[in-house]
Structures are given as C-alpha cells and as structure tokens.
Coordinates of C-alpha atoms and ligand atoms in Angstrom, one line a residue:
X20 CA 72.4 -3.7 55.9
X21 CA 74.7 -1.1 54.7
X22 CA 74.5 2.0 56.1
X23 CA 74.4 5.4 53.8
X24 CA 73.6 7.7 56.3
X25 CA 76.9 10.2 55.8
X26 CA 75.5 10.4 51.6
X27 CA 71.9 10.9 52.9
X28 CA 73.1 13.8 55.3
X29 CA 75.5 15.3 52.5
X30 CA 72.8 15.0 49.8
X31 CA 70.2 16.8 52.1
X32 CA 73.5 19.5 52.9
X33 CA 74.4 19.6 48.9
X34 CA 70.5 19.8 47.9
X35 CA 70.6 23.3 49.8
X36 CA 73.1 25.0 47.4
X37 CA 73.7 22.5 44.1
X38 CA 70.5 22.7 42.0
X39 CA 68.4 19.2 42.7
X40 CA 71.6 18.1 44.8
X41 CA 73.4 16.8 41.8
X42 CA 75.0 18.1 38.3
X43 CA 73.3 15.9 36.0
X44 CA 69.8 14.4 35.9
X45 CA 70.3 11.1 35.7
X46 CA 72.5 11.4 39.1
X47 CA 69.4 11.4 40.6
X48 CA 68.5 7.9 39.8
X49 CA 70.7 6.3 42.6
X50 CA 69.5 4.1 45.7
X51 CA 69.1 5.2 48.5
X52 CA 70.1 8.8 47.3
X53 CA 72.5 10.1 45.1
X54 CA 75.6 8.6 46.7
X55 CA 78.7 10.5 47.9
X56 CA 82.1 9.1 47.0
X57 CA 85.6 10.0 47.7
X58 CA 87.6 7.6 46.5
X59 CA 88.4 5.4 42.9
X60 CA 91.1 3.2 42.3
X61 CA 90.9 0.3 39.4
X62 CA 87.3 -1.8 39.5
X63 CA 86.4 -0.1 42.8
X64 CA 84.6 2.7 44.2
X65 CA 84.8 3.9 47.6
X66 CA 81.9 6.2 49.5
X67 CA 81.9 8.5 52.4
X68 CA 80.0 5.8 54.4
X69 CA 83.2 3.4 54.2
X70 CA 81.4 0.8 51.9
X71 CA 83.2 -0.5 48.9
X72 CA 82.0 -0.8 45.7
X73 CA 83.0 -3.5 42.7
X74 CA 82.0 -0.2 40.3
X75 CA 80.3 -1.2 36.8
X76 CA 78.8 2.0 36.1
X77 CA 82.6 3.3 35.6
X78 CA 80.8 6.8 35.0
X79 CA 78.7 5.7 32.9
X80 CA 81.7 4.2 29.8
X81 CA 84.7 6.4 30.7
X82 CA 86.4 4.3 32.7
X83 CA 87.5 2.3 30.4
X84 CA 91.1 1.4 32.3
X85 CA 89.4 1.3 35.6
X86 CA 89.7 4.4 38.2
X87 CA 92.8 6.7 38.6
X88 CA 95.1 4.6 35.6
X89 CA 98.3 5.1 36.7
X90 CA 99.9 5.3 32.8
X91 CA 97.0 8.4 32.4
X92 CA 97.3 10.4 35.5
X93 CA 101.1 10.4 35.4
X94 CA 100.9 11.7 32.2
X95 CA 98.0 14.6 33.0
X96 CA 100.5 15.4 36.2
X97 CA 103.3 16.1 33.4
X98 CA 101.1 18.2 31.3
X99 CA 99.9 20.8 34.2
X100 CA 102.6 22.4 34.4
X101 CA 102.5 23.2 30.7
X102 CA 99.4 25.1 31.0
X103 CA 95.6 23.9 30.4
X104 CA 94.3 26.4 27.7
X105 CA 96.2 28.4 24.8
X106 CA 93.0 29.5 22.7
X107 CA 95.7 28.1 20.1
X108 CA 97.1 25.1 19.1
X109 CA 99.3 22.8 20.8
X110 CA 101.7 19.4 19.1
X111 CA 100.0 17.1 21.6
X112 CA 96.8 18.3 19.3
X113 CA 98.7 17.3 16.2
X114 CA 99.6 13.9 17.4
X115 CA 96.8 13.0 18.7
X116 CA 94.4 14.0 16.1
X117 CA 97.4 11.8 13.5
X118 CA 96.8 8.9 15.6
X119 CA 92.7 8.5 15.4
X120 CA 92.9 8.5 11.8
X121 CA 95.5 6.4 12.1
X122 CA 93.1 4.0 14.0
X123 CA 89.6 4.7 13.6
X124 CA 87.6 3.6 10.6
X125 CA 86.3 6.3 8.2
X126 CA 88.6 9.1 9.9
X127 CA 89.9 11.1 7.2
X128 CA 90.1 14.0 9.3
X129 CA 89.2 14.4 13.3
X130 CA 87.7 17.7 14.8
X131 CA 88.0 17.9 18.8
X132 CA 84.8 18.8 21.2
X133 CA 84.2 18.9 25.4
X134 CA 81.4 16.7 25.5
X135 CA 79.4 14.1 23.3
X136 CA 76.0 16.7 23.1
X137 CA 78.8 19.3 21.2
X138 CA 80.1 16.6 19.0
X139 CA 76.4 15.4 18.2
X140 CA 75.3 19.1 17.2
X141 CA 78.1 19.5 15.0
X142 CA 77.4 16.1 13.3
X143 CA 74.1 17.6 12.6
X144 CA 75.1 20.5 11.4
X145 CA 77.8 19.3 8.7
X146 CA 75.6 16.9 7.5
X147 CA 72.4 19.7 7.3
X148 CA 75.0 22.0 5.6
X149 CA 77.0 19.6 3.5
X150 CA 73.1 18.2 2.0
X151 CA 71.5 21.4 1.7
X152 CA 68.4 19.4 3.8
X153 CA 67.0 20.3 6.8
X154 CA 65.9 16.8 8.6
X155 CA 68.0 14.3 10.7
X156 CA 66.5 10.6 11.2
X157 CA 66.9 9.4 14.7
X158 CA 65.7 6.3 16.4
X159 CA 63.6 5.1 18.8
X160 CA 65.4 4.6 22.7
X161 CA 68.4 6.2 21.3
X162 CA 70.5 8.7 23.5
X163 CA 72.4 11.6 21.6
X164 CA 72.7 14.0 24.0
X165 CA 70.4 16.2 26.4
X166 CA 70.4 19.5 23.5
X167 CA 67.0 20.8 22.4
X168 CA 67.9 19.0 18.7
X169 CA 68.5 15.9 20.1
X170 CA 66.9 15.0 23.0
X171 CA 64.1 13.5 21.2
X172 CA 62.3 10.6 21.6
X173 CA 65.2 8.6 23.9
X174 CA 62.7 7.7 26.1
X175 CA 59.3 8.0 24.7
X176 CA 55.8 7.3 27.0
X177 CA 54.3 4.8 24.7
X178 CA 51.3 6.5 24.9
X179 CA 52.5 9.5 23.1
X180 CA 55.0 8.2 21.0
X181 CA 52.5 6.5 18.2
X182 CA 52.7 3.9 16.4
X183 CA 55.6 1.6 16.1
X184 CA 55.8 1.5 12.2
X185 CA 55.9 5.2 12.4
X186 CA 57.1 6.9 15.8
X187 CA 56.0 10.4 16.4
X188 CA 58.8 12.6 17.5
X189 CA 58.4 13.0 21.5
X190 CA 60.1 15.9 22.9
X191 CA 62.5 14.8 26.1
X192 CA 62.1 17.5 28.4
X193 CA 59.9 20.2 29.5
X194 CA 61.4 23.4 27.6
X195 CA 62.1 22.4 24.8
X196 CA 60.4 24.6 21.5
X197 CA 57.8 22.1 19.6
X198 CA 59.5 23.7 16.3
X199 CA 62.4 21.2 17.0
X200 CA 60.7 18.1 16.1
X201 CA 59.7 19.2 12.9
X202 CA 63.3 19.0 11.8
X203 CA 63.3 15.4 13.3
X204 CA 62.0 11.8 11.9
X205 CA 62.0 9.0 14.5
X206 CA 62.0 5.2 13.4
X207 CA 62.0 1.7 15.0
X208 CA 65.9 0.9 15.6
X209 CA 66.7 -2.8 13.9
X210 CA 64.4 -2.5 11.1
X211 CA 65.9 -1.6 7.7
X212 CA 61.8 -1.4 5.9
X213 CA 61.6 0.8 9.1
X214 CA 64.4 3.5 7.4
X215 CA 63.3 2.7 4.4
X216 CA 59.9 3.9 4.7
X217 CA 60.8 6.7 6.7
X218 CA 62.5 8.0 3.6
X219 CA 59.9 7.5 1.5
X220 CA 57.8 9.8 3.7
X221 CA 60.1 12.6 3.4
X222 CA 61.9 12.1 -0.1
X223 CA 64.8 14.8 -0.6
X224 CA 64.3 16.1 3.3
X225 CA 66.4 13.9 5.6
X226 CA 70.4 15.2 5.5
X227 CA 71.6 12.2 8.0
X228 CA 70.9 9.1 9.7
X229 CA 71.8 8.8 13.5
X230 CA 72.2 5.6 15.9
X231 CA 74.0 4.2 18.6
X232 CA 75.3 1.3 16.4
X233 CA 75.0 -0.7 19.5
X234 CA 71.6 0.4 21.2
X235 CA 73.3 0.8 24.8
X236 CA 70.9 4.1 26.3
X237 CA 67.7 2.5 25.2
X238 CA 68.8 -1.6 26.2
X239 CA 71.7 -3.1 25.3
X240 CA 70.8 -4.3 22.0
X241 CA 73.1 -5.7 19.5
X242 CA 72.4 -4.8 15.7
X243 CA 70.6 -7.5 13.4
X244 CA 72.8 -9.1 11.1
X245 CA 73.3 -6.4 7.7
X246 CA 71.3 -3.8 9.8
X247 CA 74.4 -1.4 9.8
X248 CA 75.4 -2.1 6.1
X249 CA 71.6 -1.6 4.9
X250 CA 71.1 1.5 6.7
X251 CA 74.6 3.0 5.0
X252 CA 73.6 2.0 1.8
X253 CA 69.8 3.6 2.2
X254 CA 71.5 6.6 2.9
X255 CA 73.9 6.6 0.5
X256 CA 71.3 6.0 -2.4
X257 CA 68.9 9.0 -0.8
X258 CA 72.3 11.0 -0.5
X259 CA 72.0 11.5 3.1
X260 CA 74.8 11.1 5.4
X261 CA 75.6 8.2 7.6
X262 CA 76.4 9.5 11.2
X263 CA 77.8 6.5 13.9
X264 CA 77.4 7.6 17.6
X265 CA 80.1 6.1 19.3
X266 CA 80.1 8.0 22.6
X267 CA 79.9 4.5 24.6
X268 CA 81.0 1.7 21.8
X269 CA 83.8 3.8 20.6
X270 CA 87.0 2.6 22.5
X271 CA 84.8 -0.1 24.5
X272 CA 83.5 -2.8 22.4
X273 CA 86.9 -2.9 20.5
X274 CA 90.0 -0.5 19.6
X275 CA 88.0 0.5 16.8
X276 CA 84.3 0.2 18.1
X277 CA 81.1 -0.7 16.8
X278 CA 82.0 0.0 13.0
X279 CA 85.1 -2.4 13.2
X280 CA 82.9 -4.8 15.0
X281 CA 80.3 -5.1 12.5
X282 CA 81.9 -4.1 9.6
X283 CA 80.9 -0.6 8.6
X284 CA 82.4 2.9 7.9
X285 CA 80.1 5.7 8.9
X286 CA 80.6 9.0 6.7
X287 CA 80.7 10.6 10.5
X288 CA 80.9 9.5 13.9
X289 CA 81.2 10.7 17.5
X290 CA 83.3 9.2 20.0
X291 CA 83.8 10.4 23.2
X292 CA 83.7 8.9 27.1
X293 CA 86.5 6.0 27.2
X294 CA 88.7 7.8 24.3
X295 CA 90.6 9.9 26.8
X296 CA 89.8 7.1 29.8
X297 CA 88.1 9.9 32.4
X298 CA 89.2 13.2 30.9
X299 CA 87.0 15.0 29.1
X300 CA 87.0 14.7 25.8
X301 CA 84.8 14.1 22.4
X302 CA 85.4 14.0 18.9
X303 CA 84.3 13.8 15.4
X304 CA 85.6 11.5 13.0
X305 CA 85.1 11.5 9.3
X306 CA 85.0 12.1 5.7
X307 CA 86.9 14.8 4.9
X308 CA 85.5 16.1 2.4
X309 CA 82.5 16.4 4.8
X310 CA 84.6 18.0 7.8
X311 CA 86.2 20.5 5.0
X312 CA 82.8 22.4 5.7
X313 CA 84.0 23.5 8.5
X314 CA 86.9 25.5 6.7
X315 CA 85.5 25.8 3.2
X316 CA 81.6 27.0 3.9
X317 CA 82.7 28.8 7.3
X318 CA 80.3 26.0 9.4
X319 CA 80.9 27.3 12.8
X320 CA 82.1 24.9 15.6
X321 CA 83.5 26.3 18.6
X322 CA 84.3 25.5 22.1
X323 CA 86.6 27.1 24.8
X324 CA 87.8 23.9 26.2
X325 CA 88.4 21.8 23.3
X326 CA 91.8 20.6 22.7
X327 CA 92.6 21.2 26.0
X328 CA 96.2 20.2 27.0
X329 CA 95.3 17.8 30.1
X330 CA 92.2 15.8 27.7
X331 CA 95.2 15.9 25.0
X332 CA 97.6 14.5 27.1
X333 CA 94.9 11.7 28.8
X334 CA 94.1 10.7 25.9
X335 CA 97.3 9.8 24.4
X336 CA 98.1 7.9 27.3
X337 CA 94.7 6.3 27.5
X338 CA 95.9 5.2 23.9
X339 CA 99.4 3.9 24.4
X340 CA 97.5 1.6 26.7
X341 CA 94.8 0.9 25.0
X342 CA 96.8 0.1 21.6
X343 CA 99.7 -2.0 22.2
X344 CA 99.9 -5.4 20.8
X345 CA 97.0 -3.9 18.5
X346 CA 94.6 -3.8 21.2
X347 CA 95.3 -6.9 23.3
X348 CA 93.8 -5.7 27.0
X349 CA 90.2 -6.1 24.7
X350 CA 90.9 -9.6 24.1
X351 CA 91.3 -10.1 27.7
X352 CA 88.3 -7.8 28.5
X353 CA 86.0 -9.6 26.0
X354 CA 87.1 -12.8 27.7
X355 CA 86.4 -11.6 31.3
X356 CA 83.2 -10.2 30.2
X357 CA 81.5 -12.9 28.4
X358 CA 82.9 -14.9 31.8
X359 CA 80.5 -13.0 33.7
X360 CA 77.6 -12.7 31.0
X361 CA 77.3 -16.8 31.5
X362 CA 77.9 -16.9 34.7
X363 CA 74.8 -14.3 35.5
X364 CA 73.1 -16.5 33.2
X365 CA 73.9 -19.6 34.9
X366 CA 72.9 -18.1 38.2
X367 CA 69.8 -16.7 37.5
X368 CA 68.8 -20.2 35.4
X369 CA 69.9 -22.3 38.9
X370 CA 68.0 -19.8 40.8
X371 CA 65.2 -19.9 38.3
X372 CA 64.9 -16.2 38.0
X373 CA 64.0 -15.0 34.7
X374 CA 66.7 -13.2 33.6
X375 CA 68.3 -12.7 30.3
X376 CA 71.5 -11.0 29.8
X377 CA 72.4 -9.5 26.4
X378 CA 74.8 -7.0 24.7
X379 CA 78.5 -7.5 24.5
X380 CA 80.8 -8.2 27.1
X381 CA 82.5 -4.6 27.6
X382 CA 78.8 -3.6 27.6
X383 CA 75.7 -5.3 28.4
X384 CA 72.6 -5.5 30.1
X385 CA 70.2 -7.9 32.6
X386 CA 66.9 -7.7 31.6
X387 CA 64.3 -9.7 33.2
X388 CA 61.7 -11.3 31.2
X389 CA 60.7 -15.1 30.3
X390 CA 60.2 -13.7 27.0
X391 CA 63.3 -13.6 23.8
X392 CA 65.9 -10.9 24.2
X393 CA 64.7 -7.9 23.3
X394 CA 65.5 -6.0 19.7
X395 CA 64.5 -2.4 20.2
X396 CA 63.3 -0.2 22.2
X397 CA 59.7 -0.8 22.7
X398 CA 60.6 -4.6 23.3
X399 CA 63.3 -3.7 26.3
X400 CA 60.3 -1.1 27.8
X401 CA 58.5 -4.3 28.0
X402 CA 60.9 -6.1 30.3
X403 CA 60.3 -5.6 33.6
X404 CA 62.1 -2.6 35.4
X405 CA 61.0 -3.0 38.9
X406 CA 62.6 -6.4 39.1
X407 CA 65.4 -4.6 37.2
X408 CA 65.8 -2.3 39.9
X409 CA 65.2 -4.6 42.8
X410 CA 67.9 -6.1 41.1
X411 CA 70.3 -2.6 41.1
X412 CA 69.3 -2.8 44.9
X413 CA 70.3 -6.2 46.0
X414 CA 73.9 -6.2 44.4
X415 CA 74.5 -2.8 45.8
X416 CA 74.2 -4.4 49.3
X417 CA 76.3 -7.4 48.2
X418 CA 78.9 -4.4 47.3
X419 CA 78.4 -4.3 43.0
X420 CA 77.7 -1.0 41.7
X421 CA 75.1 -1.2 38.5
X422 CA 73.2 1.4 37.0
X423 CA 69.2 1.2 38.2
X424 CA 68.1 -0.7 34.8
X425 CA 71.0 -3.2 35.4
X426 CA 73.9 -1.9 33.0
X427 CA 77.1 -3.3 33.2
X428 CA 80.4 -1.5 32.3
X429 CA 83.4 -3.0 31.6
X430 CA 87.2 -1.9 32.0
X431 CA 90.8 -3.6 32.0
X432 CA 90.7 -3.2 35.7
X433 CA 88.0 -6.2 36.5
X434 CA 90.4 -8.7 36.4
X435 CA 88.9 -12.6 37.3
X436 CA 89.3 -12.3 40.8
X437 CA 87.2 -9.0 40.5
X438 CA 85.0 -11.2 38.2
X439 CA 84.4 -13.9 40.6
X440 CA 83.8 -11.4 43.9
X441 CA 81.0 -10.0 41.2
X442 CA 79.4 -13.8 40.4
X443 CA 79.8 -14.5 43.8
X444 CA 78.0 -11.6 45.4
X445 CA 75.5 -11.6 42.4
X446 CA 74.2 -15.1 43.4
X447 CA 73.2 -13.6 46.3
X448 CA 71.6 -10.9 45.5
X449 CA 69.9 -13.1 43.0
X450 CA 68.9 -15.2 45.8
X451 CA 66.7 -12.4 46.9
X452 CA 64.4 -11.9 43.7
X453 CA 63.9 -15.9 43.5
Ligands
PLP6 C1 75.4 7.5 22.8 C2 75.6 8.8 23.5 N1 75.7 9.9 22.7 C3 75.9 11.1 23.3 C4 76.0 11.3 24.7 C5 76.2 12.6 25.3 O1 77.5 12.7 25.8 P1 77.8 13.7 26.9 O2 77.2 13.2 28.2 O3 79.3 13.7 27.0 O4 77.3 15.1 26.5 C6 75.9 10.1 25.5 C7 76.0 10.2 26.9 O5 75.8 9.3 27.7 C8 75.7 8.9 24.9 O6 75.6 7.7 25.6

C-alpha cells in the first residue's frame, strides 16, 4: 500500500490556517485526502510522500504540454524581468491577440480575462446587452463557472431538478440569491426539440445559448450528429446569440477545438485552461460586431490581471508548440489517446468488468454501466459512481492519477511508453473491481 501519511499530516497542518485545507472546492475530492505535491515534470506528478504519479488530471485541462514545458517556462523566465503588470498595454498583447483570430474559428476580435468564470460573465453580458433580453439558456450537467449567474444546475439532485423535458433551474451552492434563476432556462443537453421548446416557452426572452460543445463537467459526452449546427441555427432564427464554452475543448480536442471538430462557428466562445499550457489565462473569442459593445455601449469588463505579461508570454509559447506543422503533436495525441481508450476497453471486456469508455482521446471518460454510453447528463448520473470511484482508488495505488469520476486528461507529454505503464498498471487495478 502506498503510504500518504506526510499529505494527511500537511492537510491536517494546512486545514488549521487555509479555509477547508484547500483553495478550491473540488480539491477536496481527492483519496485519501487532498494530496500534497511538490514536484511536475512532463506526464508525471510527484507528492511529498515520494510516490509518483502517471498524472491525467493535468490540473484539470491545462496541462496540455505535460508539466513544467521547457519551450513555455523558458519563455515566462525571459518575460519576468520585463515586469508582470503595466495597467496598460503591452506588444506581446498585440501579437497574441493577432494570432487567435488568426487561428480560432469565429474570432473576429479576442478580449483577454484571468479565469474562465470572468470570461463566462462577460459572454453573458454582451450577449444580454447586444439582444436587449434578459435570459441565457444553459444546459443540464454543464460547468460554466462557480459565479452566482452560472453555477446553475451543473449538478442537479434529480429530485429537485424536475422533469427531464423541462429542467427546473437548481441553484449550485448555498448562497446564492433565488432571483438568479429567474434569468436562467435549463434544457436536456443533446436534444435539439429540447432547445427548441425551451424557446417556445419564453419567446423574445432568451439573449444566448450556452454549452460545453463537448459535455466534459457533466460526462464526457460527445455531441449527436447536427446537434451543434441545429442549436446555432435555433438561435440564430430566435435572434439569440450562440455562445461555445471551450474552457477544456479549446486547444485540447484539436488546434481549433470543439467548433473545428464538428464543424461550427459560435457567435462567442470562451477558451481558457490549455490556451496558455499552465499560466493563467482566458479569453473571449468572437463576432465583432458583438465584442464592439464593449467599446461602442460602454459594456464594462475589467480585470487587474488580464493581459498580464507572464500569461502573454506562456501563451505564445504554448502556441509555437502547439501550432507547428498546423497542429501535428494532436495527431500524435489523438493517436496515443484512442491507444489507451481501446486498450481500457479491451481490459475491462477480458476482465469482464462493465466498463464503457467514451469521449475523445485528449478527453474522455470510464463510466461503468452494462447499459449504452450515456448521452446527457441524467444518463451519466445513472452510471455507477462508486465503482467509478473504487476505480479512482485502485489506479492511484497502481501509480495513475484520475479524477474521482474517472476523467482522463491528455497532453503531448504521455508518449507510448507512458501509455503502456498506464494499460499496464490499469489492468491491475481493474483486476480489483472484477
Ligand atoms: C467548461 C468550463 N467552463 C468554465 C470553467 C471555469 O473556469 P475557471 O476555473 O478558470 O474559472 C470551467 C472550469 O473547469 C470549465 O470546465
């Protein structure tokens, strides 16, 4: 058995003066407690305890070239000495904010934020402003952010959250004013009749659609085929606007995420996590004469820390290496990744656990169930999550970090030895749940 017992003393120390022991809520989720780690280079992650681990939470998407990429942190060393905030702006600004539009589909014009809950709430707020409505459509299991606005409905009790053909808004979090779900309509994810009706319910009233084209938060769920193209055109014919999520598809499922993956251009969309491979950064992309708001009707957006010059810097340097040869280290990521979706599956079948694996290969998820894959979030509530987390448990002793509903991250750094340790420590954990 590995032993945790430094993390378990540290976590008791930390818990003492840090608020709950950690900085974000879903650090708590973490077996045996939250662990302690001092150490990441490429695939791996190394903890006060001495135990490795082959990392696939990769902080949950940024990671996209692995830990400590040697292309980005040279490149942040260079910047430092150049300062870290001007409350101005700076060419590495101009050149970076050139090169998404240059890249990303839909960007007319870029807008720079700290962290993907900023970048949602602006998205929200252009599109309320440029509309003139009030109401933004979010779906079911979808994760936009922890804000008041937002955090709605991402992971609903089924008892509250009514029925499926017409969710009620369920608040997140204690503290949150009930006013804010008035300004909220919740749908089924992967049903266009689903959006379809929800406008009819509130004709005139709804300024945007939201989603995670890929539902990652809620399961990783793939989009039916035309999903994405009918839910653009609804909202085009309602005139609402079309708002893409990218946070974790953006740089991860392709140079150009989801949209370039399924064929779509969002009127907005949010990226944020893997664009600057670890630095903070997040971004909206879109129409411009959307994003003009933001000069022309005076629609505030502002943030201390955005456009800083070391998120500026890692991010053109995440870029360099995530562009060249038009985005080749993807090809080989896709490759390694769907290597280790069939080789789960093939495990789990020869062990005859009941175990599905779906998504994409920079992103994907083990659900266990004898049933289909599921296609929303009431259908991946249904799988079961203790096996899921049994699961979590085993591989973290056979030294493979998942997340404790059995995510899997991706970066260029797993390469197929890293991919074979994985299969090969995963059939034994599996061996455990037969
Ligand atoms: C799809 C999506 N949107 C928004 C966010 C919020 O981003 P941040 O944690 O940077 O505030 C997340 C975070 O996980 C996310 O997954």
């Amino acid at each position: 058995m590995r032993s945790y017992a430094k993390s378990i003393a540290l976590y008791g120390r930390t818990k003492e003066h840090l608020a709950g022991g950690v900085s974000s809520n879903v650090r708590y989720a973490s077996t045996p407690v939250p662990l302690f780690f001092v150490r990441g280079e490429g695939a791996r992650l190394y903890d006060v305890d001495g135990n490795t681990h082959i990392d696939y939470v990769l902080g949950n998407g940024p990671a996209i070239l692995g830990h400590a990429p040697k292309p980005v942190i040279d490149a942040v060393a260079r910047s430092l000495a150049d300062g870290q905030v001007y409350a101005a702006q700076h060419p590495r600004e101009t050149e970076l904010a050139e090169r998404l539009c240059g890249l990303l589909p839909g960007a007319e014009v870029v807008r720079f934020a700290t962290s993907g809950t900023e970048a949602v709430l602006m998205t929200m707020r252009l599109a309320r402003a440029f509309t003139g409505r009030t109401k933004i459509l979010k779906f079911e299991g979808h994760y936009h952010g922890w804000s008041d606005q937002a955090f709605i409905s991402t992971r609903p009790s089924l008892n509250e959250a009514g029925p499926a053909e017409a969710p009620v808004p369920v608040a997140g979090s204690p503290g949150m004013p009930p006013s804010v779900l008035d300004d909220i309509v919740v749908a089924g994810w992967n049903d266009l009749e689903a959006v379809a009706a929800a406008f009819d319910r509130h004709p005139g009233e709804i300024a945007g659609v939201i989603m995670e084209p890929v539902m990652v938060n809620g399961g990783a769920v793939v989009p039916g085929e035309g999903y994405l193209a009918g839910v653009r055109d609804l909202c085009h014919i309602k005139g609402a606007l079309f708002v893409c999520d990218e946070v974790i598809t953006g740089f991860r499922v392709g140079l150009r995420g989801a949209q370039a993956r399924f064929g779509v251009t969002a009127d907005l969309a949010i990226y944020a996590k893997a664009v600057a491979a670890g630095f903070p950064l997040a971004l909206v992309a879109g129409r411009r004469d959307v994003m003009d708001t933001l000069l022309d009707k005076g629609v505030m957006h502002g943030g201390t820390y955005n456009g800083n010059v070391q998120s500026m810097a890692a991010a053109i340097a995440a870029l360099d290496e995530l562009e060249r040869d038009d985005g080749a280290v993807y090809d080989a990521m896709e490759r390694r990744g769907a290597r280790l979706m069939q080789g789960l599956a093939s495990i789990a079948a020869r062990r005859g656990v009941a175990m599905r694996v779906q998504g994409l290969p920079a992103i994907f998820q083990t659900f266990f169930t004898s049933g289909p894959g599921p296609r929303n979030y009431r259908e991946a509530e249904a799988c079961d999550r203790d096996r899921a987390l049994a699961f979590h448990r085993a591989l973290q002793e056979q030294g493979v970090r998942v997340n404790q509903v059995a995510k899997w991250f991706l970066s260029t750094a797993h390469d197929d030895t890293v991919i074979d340790e994985t299969l090969a420590a995963a059939d034994r954990a599996l061996a455990t749940l037969e």
